[in-house]
Amino acid sequence: YHFRKKVENLNPLEALHIAALAPAPVYFSRQHYGGKVSSKWMEQLRQQLRRLRLRGKLSTENLQSLSRSRLPLVNHRVKAP
């Protein structure tokens, strides 16, 4: 839904984005309507990527590459109440 791809094709950054939505999916998803991601949200995701690297779940090369990448979110329109 968010990336127009199957779950098994998500990269770690995209998967972290989906996982970060879990506490309040509707609320957090609405913040990203229009395909826009705030710098604060991206920094939180990058922090999680660094934690994955420290735990040996992500290579240094992948960390560097993903830290520079953007989230290719699908541009969903806000629905009228």
Short mmCIF file of N, CA and C in Angstrom, two decimals:
data_model
loop_
_atom_site.label_atom_id
_atom_site.label_comp_id
_atom_site.label_asym_id
_atom_site.label_seq_id
_atom_site.Cartn_x
_atom_site.Cartn_y
_atom_site.Cartn_z
N TYR A 1 0.82 -1.19 0.00
CA TYR A 1 0.00 0.00 0.00
C TYR A 1 0.87 1.26 0.00
N HIS A 2 1.86 1.30 0.86
CA HIS A 2 2.69 2.50 0.97
C HIS A 2 3.77 2.59 -0.11
N PHE A 3 4.22 1.45 -0.61
CA PHE A 3 5.32 1.45 -1.57
C PHE A 3 4.99 0.75 -2.89
N ARG A 4 3.77 0.22 -3.01
CA ARG A 4 3.36 -0.53 -4.20
C ARG A 4 4.31 -1.67 -4.53
N LYS A 5 4.65 -2.43 -3.49
CA LYS A 5 5.47 -3.61 -3.70
C LYS A 5 5.13 -4.64 -2.63
N LYS A 6 5.51 -5.86 -2.87
CA LYS A 6 5.27 -6.93 -1.92
C LYS A 6 6.20 -6.76 -0.71
N VAL A 7 5.76 -7.27 0.41
CA VAL A 7 6.53 -7.15 1.65
C VAL A 7 7.94 -7.71 1.49
N GLU A 8 8.06 -8.83 0.81
CA GLU A 8 9.38 -9.45 0.66
C GLU A 8 10.34 -8.61 -0.19
N ASN A 9 9.82 -7.60 -0.88
CA ASN A 9 10.66 -6.73 -1.71
C ASN A 9 11.02 -5.40 -1.03
N LEU A 10 10.56 -5.20 0.20
CA LEU A 10 10.89 -3.97 0.92
C LEU A 10 12.36 -3.98 1.34
N ASN A 11 13.00 -2.81 1.26
CA ASN A 11 14.35 -2.71 1.80
C ASN A 11 14.23 -2.41 3.30
N PRO A 12 15.32 -2.48 4.06
CA PRO A 12 15.23 -2.27 5.51
C PRO A 12 14.63 -0.91 5.90
N LEU A 13 14.91 0.14 5.17
CA LEU A 13 14.35 1.45 5.49
C LEU A 13 12.84 1.45 5.32
N GLU A 14 12.37 0.87 4.24
CA GLU A 14 10.93 0.79 3.99
C GLU A 14 10.24 -0.07 5.06
N ALA A 15 10.88 -1.18 5.42
CA ALA A 15 10.32 -2.06 6.45
C ALA A 15 10.27 -1.34 7.80
N LEU A 16 11.29 -0.56 8.12
CA LEU A 16 11.28 0.22 9.37
C LEU A 16 10.15 1.24 9.36
N HIS A 17 9.91 1.85 8.23
CA HIS A 17 8.81 2.81 8.11
C HIS A 17 7.48 2.12 8.44
N ILE A 18 7.25 0.96 7.86
CA ILE A 18 6.01 0.23 8.12
C ILE A 18 5.91 -0.15 9.59
N ALA A 19 7.00 -0.64 10.17
CA ALA A 19 7.00 -1.02 11.58
C ALA A 19 6.75 0.18 12.49
N ALA A 20 7.28 1.34 12.12
CA ALA A 20 7.11 2.54 12.93
C ALA A 20 5.67 3.04 12.92
N LEU A 21 4.90 2.66 11.93
CA LEU A 21 3.49 3.04 11.87
C LEU A 21 2.63 2.26 12.86
N ALA A 22 3.11 1.12 13.32
CA ALA A 22 2.32 0.17 14.10
C ALA A 22 1.63 0.75 15.34
N PRO A 23 2.28 1.61 16.14
CA PRO A 23 1.58 2.10 17.34
C PRO A 23 0.31 2.88 17.05
N ALA A 24 0.25 3.58 15.95
CA ALA A 24 -0.93 4.37 15.58
C ALA A 24 -0.97 4.50 14.06
N PRO A 25 -1.32 3.42 13.36
CA PRO A 25 -1.20 3.41 11.90
C PRO A 25 -1.99 4.49 11.17
N VAL A 26 -3.20 4.75 11.59
CA VAL A 26 -4.00 5.76 10.89
C VAL A 26 -3.39 7.15 11.12
N TYR A 27 -3.07 7.44 12.36
CA TYR A 27 -2.49 8.75 12.71
C TYR A 27 -1.18 8.99 11.96
N PHE A 28 -0.26 8.03 12.04
CA PHE A 28 1.04 8.21 11.39
C PHE A 28 0.93 8.21 9.87
N SER A 29 0.05 7.37 9.32
CA SER A 29 -0.10 7.33 7.87
C SER A 29 -0.62 8.65 7.33
N ARG A 30 -1.51 9.29 8.07
CA ARG A 30 -2.05 10.58 7.63
C ARG A 30 -0.96 11.64 7.54
N GLN A 31 0.08 11.52 8.35
CA GLN A 31 1.18 12.48 8.30
C GLN A 31 1.96 12.37 6.98
N HIS A 32 1.80 11.25 6.31
CA HIS A 32 2.57 11.01 5.09
C HIS A 32 1.74 11.04 3.82
N TYR A 33 0.48 11.49 3.92
CA TYR A 33 -0.32 11.64 2.71
C TYR A 33 0.37 12.63 1.79
N GLY A 34 0.30 12.39 0.55
CA GLY A 34 0.98 13.23 -0.42
C GLY A 34 2.40 12.76 -0.68
N GLY A 35 2.79 11.66 -0.02
CA GLY A 35 4.13 11.11 -0.23
C GLY A 35 5.23 11.88 0.47
N LYS A 36 4.88 12.79 1.37
CA LYS A 36 5.88 13.61 2.06
C LYS A 36 6.28 12.98 3.38
N VAL A 37 7.58 13.05 3.66
CA VAL A 37 8.12 12.51 4.90
C VAL A 37 8.91 13.62 5.57
N SER A 38 8.62 13.89 6.83
CA SER A 38 9.32 14.96 7.54
C SER A 38 10.76 14.56 7.85
N SER A 39 11.60 15.55 8.05
CA SER A 39 12.99 15.28 8.39
C SER A 39 13.07 14.62 9.76
N LYS A 40 12.16 14.94 10.67
CA LYS A 40 12.14 14.32 12.00
C LYS A 40 11.85 12.82 11.87
N TRP A 41 10.87 12.46 11.05
CA TRP A 41 10.53 11.05 10.84
C TRP A 41 11.72 10.30 10.24
N MET A 42 12.35 10.92 9.24
CA MET A 42 13.51 10.28 8.60
C MET A 42 14.65 10.09 9.60
N GLU A 43 14.88 11.05 10.46
CA GLU A 43 15.95 10.92 11.45
C GLU A 43 15.66 9.78 12.41
N GLN A 44 14.40 9.61 12.78
CA GLN A 44 14.05 8.50 13.65
C GLN A 44 14.29 7.16 12.96
N LEU A 45 13.98 7.09 11.67
CA LEU A 45 14.24 5.86 10.92
C LEU A 45 15.74 5.62 10.79
N ARG A 46 16.51 6.66 10.55
CA ARG A 46 17.97 6.52 10.45
C ARG A 46 18.57 6.05 11.78
N GLN A 47 18.01 6.52 12.87
CA GLN A 47 18.47 6.08 14.19
C GLN A 47 18.23 4.57 14.34
N GLN A 48 17.09 4.11 13.88
CA GLN A 48 16.81 2.68 13.94
C GLN A 48 17.75 1.88 13.03
N LEU A 49 18.10 2.45 11.87
CA LEU A 49 19.07 1.80 11.00
C LEU A 49 20.42 1.66 11.70
N ARG A 50 20.83 2.70 12.41
CA ARG A 50 22.11 2.65 13.16
C ARG A 50 22.05 1.57 14.24
N ARG A 51 20.90 1.42 14.88
CA ARG A 51 20.75 0.37 15.89
C ARG A 51 20.86 -1.01 15.25
N LEU A 52 20.26 -1.17 14.08
CA LEU A 52 20.39 -2.45 13.36
C LEU A 52 21.85 -2.74 13.04
N ARG A 53 22.59 -1.70 12.65
CA ARG A 53 24.02 -1.87 12.35
C ARG A 53 24.79 -2.29 13.59
N LEU A 54 24.52 -1.66 14.72
CA LEU A 54 25.21 -2.01 15.97
C LEU A 54 24.94 -3.44 16.40
N ARG A 55 23.77 -3.95 16.06
CA ARG A 55 23.41 -5.33 16.42
C ARG A 55 23.85 -6.34 15.36
N GLY A 56 24.53 -5.86 14.33
CA GLY A 56 25.03 -6.76 13.30
C GLY A 56 23.99 -7.22 12.31
N LYS A 57 22.85 -6.56 12.26
CA LYS A 57 21.78 -6.95 11.34
C LYS A 57 21.84 -6.21 10.00
N LEU A 58 22.77 -5.26 9.90
CA LEU A 58 22.89 -4.43 8.70
C LEU A 58 24.37 -4.13 8.49
N SER A 59 24.84 -4.24 7.27
CA SER A 59 26.24 -3.95 6.99
C SER A 59 26.48 -2.43 6.98
N THR A 60 27.73 -2.06 7.14
CA THR A 60 28.08 -0.64 7.11
C THR A 60 27.73 -0.04 5.76
N GLU A 61 27.95 -0.80 4.68
CA GLU A 61 27.64 -0.32 3.34
C GLU A 61 26.13 -0.09 3.18
N ASN A 62 25.33 -1.03 3.66
CA ASN A 62 23.88 -0.86 3.58
C ASN A 62 23.41 0.32 4.43
N LEU A 63 24.00 0.48 5.61
CA LEU A 63 23.65 1.60 6.46
C LEU A 63 23.91 2.92 5.75
N GLN A 64 25.08 3.05 5.15
CA GLN A 64 25.44 4.28 4.45
C GLN A 64 24.51 4.53 3.27
N SER A 65 24.24 3.51 2.52
CA SER A 65 23.37 3.64 1.35
C SER A 65 21.94 4.01 1.75
N LEU A 66 21.40 3.30 2.73
CA LEU A 66 20.02 3.56 3.17
C LEU A 66 19.89 4.90 3.87
N SER A 67 20.94 5.33 4.56
CA SER A 67 20.88 6.62 5.27
C SER A 67 20.79 7.79 4.30
N ARG A 68 21.27 7.59 3.08
CA ARG A 68 21.21 8.65 2.07
C ARG A 68 19.96 8.57 1.21
N SER A 69 19.24 7.46 1.31
CA SER A 69 18.09 7.28 0.41
C SER A 69 16.83 7.94 0.97
N ARG A 70 15.87 8.09 0.08
CA ARG A 70 14.57 8.66 0.44
C ARG A 70 13.54 7.55 0.44
N LEU A 71 12.43 7.81 1.09
CA LEU A 71 11.33 6.85 1.08
C LEU A 71 10.44 7.13 -0.13
N PRO A 72 10.31 6.17 -1.02
CA PRO A 72 9.47 6.37 -2.21
C PRO A 72 8.00 6.07 -1.91
N LEU A 73 7.40 6.88 -1.04
CA LEU A 73 6.01 6.65 -0.65
C LEU A 73 5.06 6.95 -1.80
N VAL A 74 4.00 6.18 -1.85
CA VAL A 74 2.94 6.41 -2.82
C VAL A 74 2.18 7.64 -2.39
N ASN A 75 1.81 8.46 -3.33
CA ASN A 75 1.10 9.70 -3.05
C ASN A 75 -0.39 9.41 -2.90
N HIS A 76 -0.82 9.19 -1.64
CA HIS A 76 -2.24 8.96 -1.36
C HIS A 76 -2.89 10.30 -1.04
N ARG A 77 -4.05 10.49 -1.56
CA ARG A 77 -4.78 11.75 -1.30
C ARG A 77 -5.51 11.64 0.04
N VAL A 78 -5.58 12.77 0.71
CA VAL A 78 -6.32 12.84 1.97
C VAL A 78 -7.80 12.74 1.66
N LYS A 79 -8.48 11.86 2.37
CA LYS A 79 -9.91 11.68 2.15
C LYS A 79 -10.69 12.68 2.98
N ALA A 80 -11.74 13.21 2.42
CA ALA A 80 -12.59 14.16 3.14
C ALA A 80 -13.29 13.46 4.29
N PRO A 81 -13.45 14.16 5.43
CA PRO A 81 -14.10 13.53 6.59
C PRO A 81 -15.56 13.20 6.35
#
